[in-house]
Structure formats: structure tokens, C-alpha cells
């Protein structure tokens, strides 16, 4: 980009909503992954029209445009790999409409996830997906990465709740997709083309979401197991038991040890923990489901089973689980946090396989995740200042991806591909599927102006 | 198509799996809509490879290829509008795998919906979408039309349960999309590109579906209202009450009268009925939710409220509802059955608007449908042998579509567009959305061989 391009962009968004100061550009060169690349400038667009004009210019002048929410991507999805303009959606942060009788909300992409939940709570409603970064991440980012969370087993992912979108296409035109009805079978599904597309096909500027009444009762229990296989069989038995737990989390021995030693959690010295929540609108429903869960624990020789007596003791258990990532992350300056996912019954194989890959490696690691939908988070701690360690860890990640794909899994359950997993796309997707994805990208964005370099689409 | 084409196709599928006999071609010229067009021949392919070869030939020779399940489309989706070959998927009817611990089944497209449910029932699992044609329709058709049903309000539609697909592309190549995991954020969503595409982008040859444990408790209640507004407000109040009914059906006065006079149902002489089911794994849960529903009935001056005492009395109420369509349909030789859908709060407006459109018209009509997701089924009875009546009814349909779109609705909640609603696509979808749909069709099927003439994509 040259000065003329920057001036033209200033013209579009206004001087106050443009920056090319070094301190800002450095900030926008990162997200929450270990990738970085500096953009030429960043803007704070007010609306879809301004974004459209920037994209028109981008096509004429050949610079890249990268939409960005809160920058919580763990995959480098918002890192401007080819420079250009970062669109920080922070000003497009209004909740436009809450229509409880229609079970809908309309939001701009820059609305922070937690702000929507806060706005819905007084009506007893919620947006069910629950990314761990909910306090800061934006709904635009949630839609663009098809975000999940710990309640996915029962409540699905962001994709299941998107009814309609306003999207600025790569050529700058603004399209409205989907329906404001609960369901529609009208025409090709343009909406889902953009959900999970990580900003490579369009810039999402308005989102209509389906919302749910909030469950009002829940039960929580924690069980410990002396072998991974027992924990795995307990998960299988729970899935067979005729109920759907709202949360079904697994933590392996390293996670347990780190939580005991570095967080002071009172946890037994075992190979695996399962932490389960059941829910409903009545305590009877949550208790019935928890009865099935506890039976599965007992049938698989759980060493200990503890049911939370009340909300406070349940919260204590969840706080332990929530700390796992950050406590482990503190062991070394850097960490690689993955979200490989396999069919539910393969979770023990994946856990054991990762443990085997890590045998003899000097890097501390933990594995925890959502056993209820097969989504595990292996986290490997290292020092990013040491190029040998960086190389080692990337080699380990590649082995984990290969193992996952061999188990019939996917590279990412909820983080997205971005830059981090782009080199491994062909491990998971067959050549023709890759060709189709690239064809879609090329057809919608022939000049490759939108978020180039991601998802291995421009290889 | 000439004899050479037919011979080449016979070569691919085998003589026994090919027909161009008149009696067969007449059958394949219809589905459950009032559209018809004769194909040149029909085949019963054994697998994706045979379909691929037929499509290769179609591209070389320029004939159309139209996939067909059970022919239950109410929109002409499977009518071969441009002749060519019908692919009757009846031989691809195997349930390939049931993996309860992974919450998955893998099926071929010709599996009848009810057969899957029968196979899952012993494990206590089900495929939640529930099209009314479930006894005969096929899962391939369900996926191709994104089929819904009366439980959509709580359990969503087919799209929400499709994890992975095998699809033969228009050029004959076979692609595998999606994941066999519960969730994935890996790459562009190719799977949803084909869900609801009505066979215009590819032929679905294998489907991986997510399944759910079956609810084991339910409550049913029927309420009558002296005004549509009261019934509408009761629906709004139910949506506000913090629970999700599993079924929330509405029937207006004509439906009630027809059921009383022609079916002998003991129903009050009122303007509207609401028939509601709540469910759960415990009776306490279903009863709690039903308590909320009954409160909403009472707060809106329901004339009568009757709760089913047991399974048999509930079944009696559901049998009445299920008969509505066929009993009304019997009043005249033909009927037009629509599935316009609006935001839930607009259901009373849609009902009143349709009644107004029908004022002074000589055609008997009924309206019933899924108030819980805003999906109404107006059904207009006429004599298809009289061209004046046919013209009249099509004019009425157009007015209903216009009304629906003006209320922020969609032409079709669950039947699809096909031929029947193709002329109205631009009422609902803006020009740029239409352009995008056509671009996708043209990009994947440049020779327009797959199910041409549908969805207004080749206009």
C-alpha cells in the first residue's frame, strides 16, 4: 500500500478512524496465536458501506483486507499475513434488536459475546454456544470461526444458531442472506457459506441469531479414574444411557498434577477426571440425568465420585476446570494450544496417542477438553525465544494432527484453521474437497483481497 | 436424448436397472406437487460411481439428470422439468453404520426415514427432524430439501444434524465433505452447501447424521380460543415463559370445522386451537413445561383447556391434527398445500391475512401449522381439471407469498422451492442474493445438467 491508498481509505472512514502508527500496527500484527505479520494500516469502520468502499479500492489497488474482532483467535485467523488494512470492528458493537417472542436477536459483529448474554439474561434467554473467551471475544468472530464451547455436546455450535447475515462481499457489494424465520428451505444456503469462513469470503456486518430459554436447573459431579480406558468407557456408557449431559469434560493426569501442584486444587492422584453437568428446567430432570451419569461412573470403577451439594461447590469444581489452561500455560513463556477433535469413542485413543507422542519430550504438556463432543485441548508449554523449541513443538503438533486424522478426526473443533493449521488442511480434506473450497474462494474473491493466506485456499 | 445416450446409460447401470417404458416415465413425471414433465428414461443406480459416469455422459451429451427419492416433494423438486434421466435412488437404501457411542449413523440416500427410526429405536435414539411424510420419504430427500417437521421449534431441522456427506458433483467426480466428529471448524462448510440444494449442485450418495437420545416423557394439551389474537398472544406468552415446547401447533376455524364435519372430531366451535406437547426425560420436566403452557392458555382467556390424561388420549389428539391435511384434501379433487413461514410473533397476522385473501373465494381452504416455529400450511382445495380454477389458485398463492414476504417471512419453511415457488424467489431474496445463488450453480454445474429449471437458478 502506498500513501495514495492510505489517503483514499482515510477519505472513506474519516481521519479519526484510521491509524498507521507503529504502536497500533504492532498490536494488529498479532492475535492469540504465535503468528504475526504487520498490516499497513488499520481502520475502525462505522458500517457496511464504508467496508464496501474499502473493498472496492482493495480490488482496484491490490491490497489485502483483514476483518478482526477481539483478536482471540488461537489459529492466526486475524493476522494480516499479506499486510494491507485491518478492519477492527470495534465501533460496530450495537445490539440492534432483541425479539424474545421470535426467539431472535440482531447484533453487529463487534458486540462482545458476554454483552449479549448480559442483555438476554433479564428475559431468561441465552445464546447457547459458549466459547471460553466469551468475556472478550466478539460475535462476529464467533460466527466467522463457527465457535463452540463446553456445552457443544448438548447445545451445538454457533452455526446452529445463525439465521441471517449481512455480509460485504469481496467486491464490496452488500448481500443479505438467510431468513428471520426459525426455519426456511428457500434457495441455496448462502448463510452457512459465510459461517466458519474466517473472513475469506466476506465481511460479516450484521448477524441474526436464534436464542434459547436458559436452563434453570443443573447438577454437577466429578469422578476420578485409575485408567484412561475406564474414563473412556464411562463416557461411552453415558452416551448410551439415553440422556445428553450439558457438559462432559475430561482431564488427564498431567492436567490433574498441574492443578494440584500449581493451583492447590484438592484432586486425587489418578489418570483421568470426568467433570459432568446435567441440566433442565427442573431439578428432577437434572437429577435424573445425573443418576445415569453416576451409574456410568460406578460401572467403570471410578475411584471417587463427588456430587456438588450446591451451586457454590459446583462453581468450585468448574473454577478448577477453567483454570487448567492458564495454570498450565504459566509453566513456560509460550504454549501451543490445540483443539483436535475425534469421534467421541476415540477420545481415549487420542489421549493415549498424544501421551505417546510426548514420551521423552522435555516439554510440559496437559490435555483436557470436551469429551462429550470429542474435542480435546492438548497444550504444550515451551520457550518461543528458542528456535529449537519452536521447531520441536511444531513437529509435535504435526504428529498430533496426523494421529487425529488417522482416528477419523478433524484438525480443529472450534478454533478454526487460520495460518496455524493451513499447512495440514490436506491431511484432513481430500484433494477434491480442497479444490472445491479453493474454487469457492476464487469465485467469490478472484483478486484474493479478503484475508489472503488463510486455510490453504490460495496455495 | 437419443438411443445412443440410452444405450450408453444401460451400459453403465445394467439393462435391468434402466427403463424407458411409458408406464414408468409417466410415474417419474410427477411428484406430490401438481407439476409434471416426462423424463426420457429412469435408472436405479447401485452406487456413486455409476452416478458419476452418468453425469460425465450428461456433460458430454447435454442431457439433464434429476435425482429422486420417494417423490414426496410438494414443490416439484423431483419433476424432470427438462426431461433427461431420473436417478431413482431406491437401490441405495442401506443403513451402513449405527455408532451410538459416537451419536452417529451413516446411511445411503434411499433409506426411508421411518426405517432409520425403527433401526435406532432399540437403542433409545432417534433422528429428531420429523417430516409428515416420514413413513415413505427418504433421507436423501430430507437432506436435499432440509426437511423439517412438527418438532422443529425445539429440535431444529435436518441441516442441524448433517455431519458429513458423500456427493457426486455435476461433473461426475465424487467428493467427501464434513467430518465424522460432533463438531469441526475446519475449512469452508461444503456440507451445508449441499443440504437443502434440492439436487441442483450434486447428488447425495452417503449421509452421516447426528442422532439424539429419545425423550422418554411427554405431556399433551389442547386449548381453544374465541379469537385468533388470543391464540397468537398465548403463543407469544409461551415463548416468553422460559421453556421450549416440543410441539406447538395451531389450527384455525376452517380446519376445526372440517375436522368436526368430515372427521367427526369432538372439537369446540372456535376461531383457533393450539395443540401443544412438552417433553423431557422425566415426567416432572414435561409437567413443569406444560404448567407454563397452561398458564399462558389461561392468561389469554382460553375457552377450553384439556390435558391428555394418558398416552392413548394424547394419541387421539395427535391423530386429529394429523388428519387435518388429508380430510381437507378430500373436499375437492386437487389441493394446493403451502408452507409459508413467518417470525413466530407474526403468525396471527399471517393467519388473518390469508383469511382476508380467501374472502369471497369459492374454494374451501384450511390453515394449520407449526406456530412454534412460525410455519403455516394453508391448503386450498380446487378442481385441477378446470383451468380457471387452476389460474385462480395460483393467483391466490402468489398473494399469500407476497403477504408472507411482507411480514418478513420465507416462501417455504420445509417443502423447498422446486418448480412451484421458483417464480417467487425474487419476492423473498434480493437481487444480489439471487446472483450469488446462480453464481454457485453456474460455478459447480456450468453445463446445467443437474436438476435444471429449479429454484430460478437458470433464469
mmCIF file of N, CA, C and O in Angstrom, chain B residues 290-346:
data_model
loop_
_atom_site.group_PDB
_atom_site.id
_atom_site.type_symbol
_atom_site.label_atom_id
_atom_site.label_comp_id
_atom_site.label_asym_id
_atom_site.label_seq_id
_atom_site.Cartn_x
_atom_site.Cartn_y
_atom_site.Cartn_z
ATOM 1 N N UNK B 290 -45.402 -28.018 30.745
ATOM 2 C CA UNK B 290 -46.828 -27.941 30.419
ATOM 3 C C UNK B 290 -47.547 -26.965 31.359
ATOM 4 O O UNK B 290 -48.487 -26.285 30.947
ATOM 5 N N UNK B 291 -47.079 -26.869 32.599
ATOM 6 C CA UNK B 291 -47.646 -25.886 33.524
ATOM 7 C C UNK B 291 -47.515 -24.469 32.971
ATOM 8 O O UNK B 291 -48.457 -23.666 33.031
ATOM 9 N N UNK B 292 -46.355 -24.183 32.411
ATOM 10 C CA UNK B 292 -46.122 -22.861 31.810
ATOM 11 C C UNK B 292 -47.068 -22.641 30.619
ATOM 12 O O UNK B 292 -47.598 -21.543 30.428
ATOM 13 N N UNK B 293 -47.247 -23.685 29.844
ATOM 14 C CA UNK B 293 -48.118 -23.592 28.668
ATOM 15 C C UNK B 293 -49.560 -23.330 29.098
ATOM 16 O O UNK B 293 -50.233 -22.426 28.567
ATOM 17 N N UNK B 294 -50.025 -24.092 30.067
ATOM 18 C CA UNK B 294 -51.416 -23.950 30.518
ATOM 19 C C UNK B 294 -51.640 -22.559 31.127
ATOM 20 O O UNK B 294 -52.688 -21.939 30.915
ATOM 21 N N UNK B 295 -50.645 -22.064 31.850
ATOM 22 C CA UNK B 295 -50.758 -20.692 32.377
ATOM 23 C C UNK B 295 -50.943 -19.690 31.241
ATOM 24 O O UNK B 295 -51.747 -18.752 31.354
ATOM 25 N N UNK B 296 -50.193 -19.880 30.169
ATOM 26 C CA UNK B 296 -50.317 -18.968 29.020
ATOM 27 C C UNK B 296 -51.704 -19.104 28.386
ATOM 28 O O UNK B 296 -52.296 -18.116 27.952
ATOM 29 N N UNK B 297 -52.215 -20.319 28.325
ATOM 30 C CA UNK B 297 -53.590 -20.522 27.816
ATOM 31 C C UNK B 297 -54.575 -19.728 28.657
ATOM 32 O O UNK B 297 -55.411 -18.981 28.146
ATOM 33 N N UNK B 298 -54.455 -19.903 29.981
ATOM 34 C CA UNK B 298 -55.434 -19.296 30.884
ATOM 35 C C UNK B 298 -55.329 -17.773 30.880
ATOM 36 O O UNK B 298 -56.355 -17.078 30.928
ATOM 37 N N UNK B 299 -54.103 -17.278 30.812
ATOM 38 C CA UNK B 299 -53.912 -15.825 30.808
ATOM 39 C C UNK B 299 -54.520 -15.187 29.567
ATOM 40 O O UNK B 299 -54.760 -13.976 29.532
ATOM 41 N N UNK B 300 -54.760 -15.988 28.548
ATOM 42 C CA UNK B 300 -55.318 -15.455 27.307
ATOM 43 C C UNK B 300 -56.738 -15.951 27.052
ATOM 44 O O UNK B 300 -57.161 -16.110 25.904
ATOM 45 N N UNK B 301 -57.461 -16.178 28.145
ATOM 46 C CA UNK B 301 -58.899 -16.495 28.080
ATOM 47 C C UNK B 301 -59.228 -17.672 27.172
ATOM 48 O O UNK B 301 -60.184 -17.626 26.390
ATOM 49 N N UNK B 302 -58.422 -18.728 27.267
ATOM 50 C CA UNK B 302 -58.781 -19.934 26.512
ATOM 51 C C UNK B 302 -60.199 -20.344 26.895
ATOM 52 O O UNK B 302 -60.579 -20.301 28.063
ATOM 53 N N UNK B 303 -60.987 -20.721 25.883
ATOM 54 C CA UNK B 303 -62.368 -21.144 26.144
ATOM 55 C C UNK B 303 -62.361 -22.522 26.814
ATOM 56 O O UNK B 303 -63.108 -22.772 27.757
ATOM 57 N N UNK B 304 -61.516 -23.389 26.291
ATOM 58 C CA UNK B 304 -61.358 -24.709 26.913
ATOM 59 C C UNK B 304 -59.877 -25.053 26.934
ATOM 60 O O UNK B 304 -59.109 -24.645 26.057
ATOM 61 N N UNK B 305 -59.485 -25.806 27.953
ATOM 62 C CA UNK B 305 -58.131 -26.366 28.017
ATOM 63 C C UNK B 305 -58.279 -27.820 28.428
ATOM 64 O O UNK B 305 -58.867 -28.107 29.479
ATOM 65 N N UNK B 306 -57.811 -28.731 27.609
ATOM 66 C CA UNK B 306 -57.879 -30.133 28.047
ATOM 67 C C UNK B 306 -56.509 -30.774 27.952
ATOM 68 O O UNK B 306 -55.842 -30.704 26.917
ATOM 69 N N UNK B 307 -56.082 -31.336 29.071
ATOM 70 C CA UNK B 307 -54.793 -32.024 29.096
ATOM 71 C C UNK B 307 -55.028 -33.525 28.925
ATOM 72 O O UNK B 307 -55.925 -34.089 29.562
ATOM 73 N N UNK B 308 -54.230 -34.139 28.066
ATOM 74 C CA UNK B 308 -54.367 -35.586 27.859
ATOM 75 C C UNK B 308 -53.968 -36.308 29.143
ATOM 76 O O UNK B 308 -52.940 -36.008 29.739
ATOM 77 N N UNK B 309 -54.860 -37.237 29.555
ATOM 78 C CA UNK B 309 -54.609 -37.936 30.831
ATOM 79 C C UNK B 309 -53.540 -39.019 30.676
ATOM 80 O O UNK B 309 -52.861 -39.368 31.620
ATOM 81 N N UNK B 310 -53.454 -39.565 29.474
ATOM 82 C CA UNK B 310 -52.505 -40.654 29.263
ATOM 83 C C UNK B 310 -52.085 -40.673 27.792
ATOM 84 O O UNK B 310 -52.531 -39.860 26.993
ATOM 85 N N UNK B 311 -51.255 -41.643 27.477
ATOM 86 C CA UNK B 311 -50.715 -41.755 26.120
ATOM 87 C C UNK B 311 -51.822 -41.909 25.087
ATOM 88 O O UNK B 311 -51.768 -41.328 24.004
ATOM 89 N N UNK B 312 -52.836 -42.719 25.425
ATOM 90 C CA UNK B 312 -53.914 -43.002 24.463
ATOM 91 C C UNK B 312 -54.705 -41.738 24.148
ATOM 92 O O UNK B 312 -55.026 -41.469 22.981
ATOM 93 N N UNK B 313 -55.011 -40.953 25.179
ATOM 94 C CA UNK B 313 -55.799 -39.741 24.905
ATOM 95 C C UNK B 313 -54.945 -38.689 24.190
ATOM 96 O O UNK B 313 -55.449 -37.924 23.366
ATOM 97 N N UNK B 314 -53.646 -38.670 24.468
ATOM 98 C CA UNK B 314 -52.754 -37.775 23.717
ATOM 99 C C UNK B 314 -52.740 -38.196 22.248
ATOM 100 O O UNK B 314 -52.876 -37.364 21.344
ATOM 101 N N UNK B 315 -52.618 -39.487 22.030
ATOM 102 C CA UNK B 315 -52.556 -40.007 20.660
ATOM 103 C C UNK B 315 -53.818 -39.633 19.889
ATOM 104 O O UNK B 315 -53.772 -39.327 18.687
ATOM 105 N N UNK B 316 -54.970 -39.642 20.578
ATOM 106 C CA UNK B 316 -56.238 -39.282 19.939
ATOM 107 C C UNK B 316 -56.178 -37.823 19.435
ATOM 108 O O UNK B 316 -56.619 -37.510 18.322
ATOM 109 N N UNK B 317 -55.617 -36.955 20.260
ATOM 110 C CA UNK B 317 -55.492 -35.545 19.857
ATOM 111 C C UNK B 317 -54.538 -35.399 18.666
ATOM 112 O O UNK B 317 -54.822 -34.667 17.717
ATOM 113 N N UNK B 318 -53.424 -36.112 18.700
ATOM 114 C CA UNK B 318 -52.472 -36.007 17.601
ATOM 115 C C UNK B 318 -53.035 -36.598 16.317
ATOM 116 O O UNK B 318 -52.740 -36.124 15.216
ATOM 117 N N UNK B 319 -53.863 -37.639 16.455
ATOM 118 C CA UNK B 319 -54.478 -38.237 15.265
ATOM 119 C C UNK B 319 -55.390 -37.216 14.581
ATOM 120 O O UNK B 319 -55.444 -37.135 13.347
ATOM 121 N N UNK B 320 -56.115 -36.437 15.375
ATOM 122 C CA UNK B 320 -56.967 -35.383 14.808
ATOM 123 C C UNK B 320 -56.109 -34.399 14.014
ATOM 124 O O UNK B 320 -56.394 -34.098 12.861
ATOM 125 N N UNK B 321 -55.023 -33.929 14.630
ATOM 126 C CA UNK B 321 -54.147 -32.976 13.963
ATOM 127 C C UNK B 321 -53.559 -33.561 12.676
ATOM 128 O O UNK B 321 -53.523 -32.912 11.631
ATOM 129 N N UNK B 322 -53.125 -34.799 12.767
ATOM 130 C CA UNK B 322 -52.506 -35.418 11.599
ATOM 131 C C UNK B 322 -53.487 -35.606 10.446
ATOM 132 O O UNK B 322 -53.089 -35.640 9.288
ATOM 133 N N UNK B 323 -54.788 -35.740 10.785
ATOM 134 C CA UNK B 323 -55.790 -35.954 9.736
ATOM 135 C C UNK B 323 -56.147 -34.677 8.997
ATOM 136 O O UNK B 323 -56.755 -34.733 7.918
ATOM 137 N N UNK B 324 -55.834 -33.537 9.602
ATOM 138 C CA UNK B 324 -56.313 -32.264 9.052
ATOM 139 C C UNK B 324 -56.038 -32.156 7.556
ATOM 140 O O UNK B 324 -56.949 -31.850 6.764
ATOM 141 N N UNK B 325 -54.817 -32.437 7.158
ATOM 142 C CA UNK B 325 -54.448 -32.279 5.761
ATOM 143 C C UNK B 325 -55.247 -33.188 4.841
ATOM 144 O O UNK B 325 -55.833 -32.737 3.850
ATOM 145 N N UNK B 326 -55.291 -34.467 5.165
ATOM 146 C CA UNK B 326 -55.940 -35.404 4.254
ATOM 147 C C UNK B 326 -57.457 -35.245 4.258
ATOM 148 O O UNK B 326 -58.101 -35.363 3.202
ATOM 149 N N UNK B 327 -58.058 -34.956 5.413
ATOM 150 C CA UNK B 327 -59.512 -34.760 5.465
ATOM 151 C C UNK B 327 -59.901 -33.553 4.608
ATOM 152 O O UNK B 327 -60.810 -33.632 3.772
ATOM 153 N N UNK B 328 -59.171 -32.451 4.787
ATOM 154 C CA UNK B 328 -59.474 -31.257 3.986
ATOM 155 C C UNK B 328 -59.201 -31.520 2.507
ATOM 156 O O UNK B 328 -59.988 -31.133 1.632
ATOM 157 N N UNK B 329 -58.105 -32.211 2.246
ATOM 158 C CA UNK B 329 -57.740 -32.514 0.861
ATOM 159 C C UNK B 329 -58.842 -33.266 0.124
ATOM 160 O O UNK B 329 -58.997 -33.122 -1.096
ATOM 161 N N UNK B 330 -59.614 -34.052 0.853
ATOM 162 C CA UNK B 330 -60.671 -34.847 0.238
ATOM 163 C C UNK B 330 -61.868 -34.034 -0.243
ATOM 164 O O UNK B 330 -62.755 -34.547 -0.949
ATOM 165 N N UNK B 331 -61.920 -32.752 0.094
ATOM 166 C CA UNK B 331 -63.088 -31.923 -0.261
ATOM 167 C C UNK B 331 -63.162 -31.631 -1.761
ATOM 168 O O UNK B 331 -64.240 -31.344 -2.281
ATOM 169 N N UNK B 332 -62.058 -31.648 -2.450
ATOM 170 C CA UNK B 332 -62.021 -31.369 -3.884
ATOM 171 C C UNK B 332 -60.978 -32.290 -4.523
ATOM 172 O O UNK B 332 -60.114 -32.814 -3.816
ATOM 173 N N UNK B 333 -61.001 -32.440 -5.839
ATOM 174 C CA UNK B 333 -60.046 -33.352 -6.484
ATOM 175 C C UNK B 333 -58.583 -32.948 -6.254
ATOM 176 O O UNK B 333 -57.709 -33.795 -6.118
ATOM 177 N N UNK B 334 -58.328 -31.648 -6.214
ATOM 178 C CA UNK B 334 -56.937 -31.207 -6.074
ATOM 179 C C UNK B 334 -56.797 -30.229 -4.910
ATOM 180 O O UNK B 334 -57.787 -29.658 -4.460
ATOM 181 N N UNK B 335 -55.570 -30.061 -4.479
ATOM 182 C CA UNK B 335 -55.343 -29.021 -3.480
ATOM 183 C C UNK B 335 -53.939 -28.474 -3.601
ATOM 184 O O UNK B 335 -53.029 -29.134 -4.096
ATOM 185 N N UNK B 336 -53.806 -27.240 -3.182
ATOM 186 C CA UNK B 336 -52.504 -26.592 -3.132
ATOM 187 C C UNK B 336 -52.117 -26.506 -1.661
ATOM 188 O O UNK B 336 -52.862 -25.953 -0.848
ATOM 189 N N UNK B 337 -50.953 -27.075 -1.328
ATOM 190 C CA UNK B 337 -50.553 -27.131 0.075
ATOM 191 C C UNK B 337 -49.261 -26.349 0.231
ATOM 192 O O UNK B 337 -48.232 -26.756 -0.296
ATOM 193 N N UNK B 338 -49.315 -25.222 0.918
ATOM 194 C CA UNK B 338 -48.129 -24.381 1.039
ATOM 195 C C UNK B 338 -47.507 -24.496 2.423
ATOM 196 O O UNK B 338 -48.085 -25.108 3.325
ATOM 197 N N UNK B 339 -46.348 -23.915 2.580
ATOM 198 C CA UNK B 339 -45.691 -23.959 3.892
ATOM 199 C C UNK B 339 -44.970 -22.648 4.177
ATOM 200 O O UNK B 339 -43.832 -22.625 4.622
ATOM 201 N N UNK B 340 -45.703 -21.558 3.913
ATOM 202 C CA UNK B 340 -45.149 -20.232 4.203
ATOM 203 C C UNK B 340 -44.815 -20.108 5.684
ATOM 204 O O UNK B 340 -45.479 -20.690 6.529
ATOM 205 N N UNK B 341 -43.785 -19.338 5.967
ATOM 206 C CA UNK B 341 -43.263 -19.249 7.332
ATOM 207 C C UNK B 341 -42.923 -17.799 7.652
ATOM 208 O O UNK B 341 -42.382 -17.093 6.805
ATOM 209 N N UNK B 342 -43.283 -17.386 8.864
ATOM 210 C CA UNK B 342 -43.011 -16.011 9.305
ATOM 211 C C UNK B 342 -42.369 -16.035 10.685
ATOM 212 O O UNK B 342 -42.399 -17.070 11.370
ATOM 213 N N UNK B 343 -41.783 -14.910 11.122
ATOM 214 C CA UNK B 343 -41.338 -14.845 12.514
ATOM 215 C C UNK B 343 -42.517 -15.207 13.434
ATOM 216 O O UNK B 343 -43.659 -14.849 13.145
ATOM 217 N N UNK B 344 -42.223 -15.930 14.520
ATOM 218 C CA UNK B 344 -43.277 -16.519 15.352
ATOM 219 C C UNK B 344 -44.372 -15.519 15.711
ATOM 220 O O UNK B 344 -45.565 -15.833 15.653
ATOM 221 N N UNK B 345 -43.964 -14.287 16.058
ATOM 222 C CA UNK B 345 -44.954 -13.301 16.513
ATOM 223 C C UNK B 345 -45.883 -12.855 15.387
ATOM 224 O O UNK B 345 -46.902 -12.209 15.652
ATOM 225 N N UNK B 346 -45.547 -13.167 14.153
ATOM 226 C CA UNK B 346 -46.376 -12.741 13.024
ATOM 227 C C UNK B 346 -47.402 -13.799 12.609
ATOM 228 O O UNK B 346 -48.134 -13.590 11.618
#
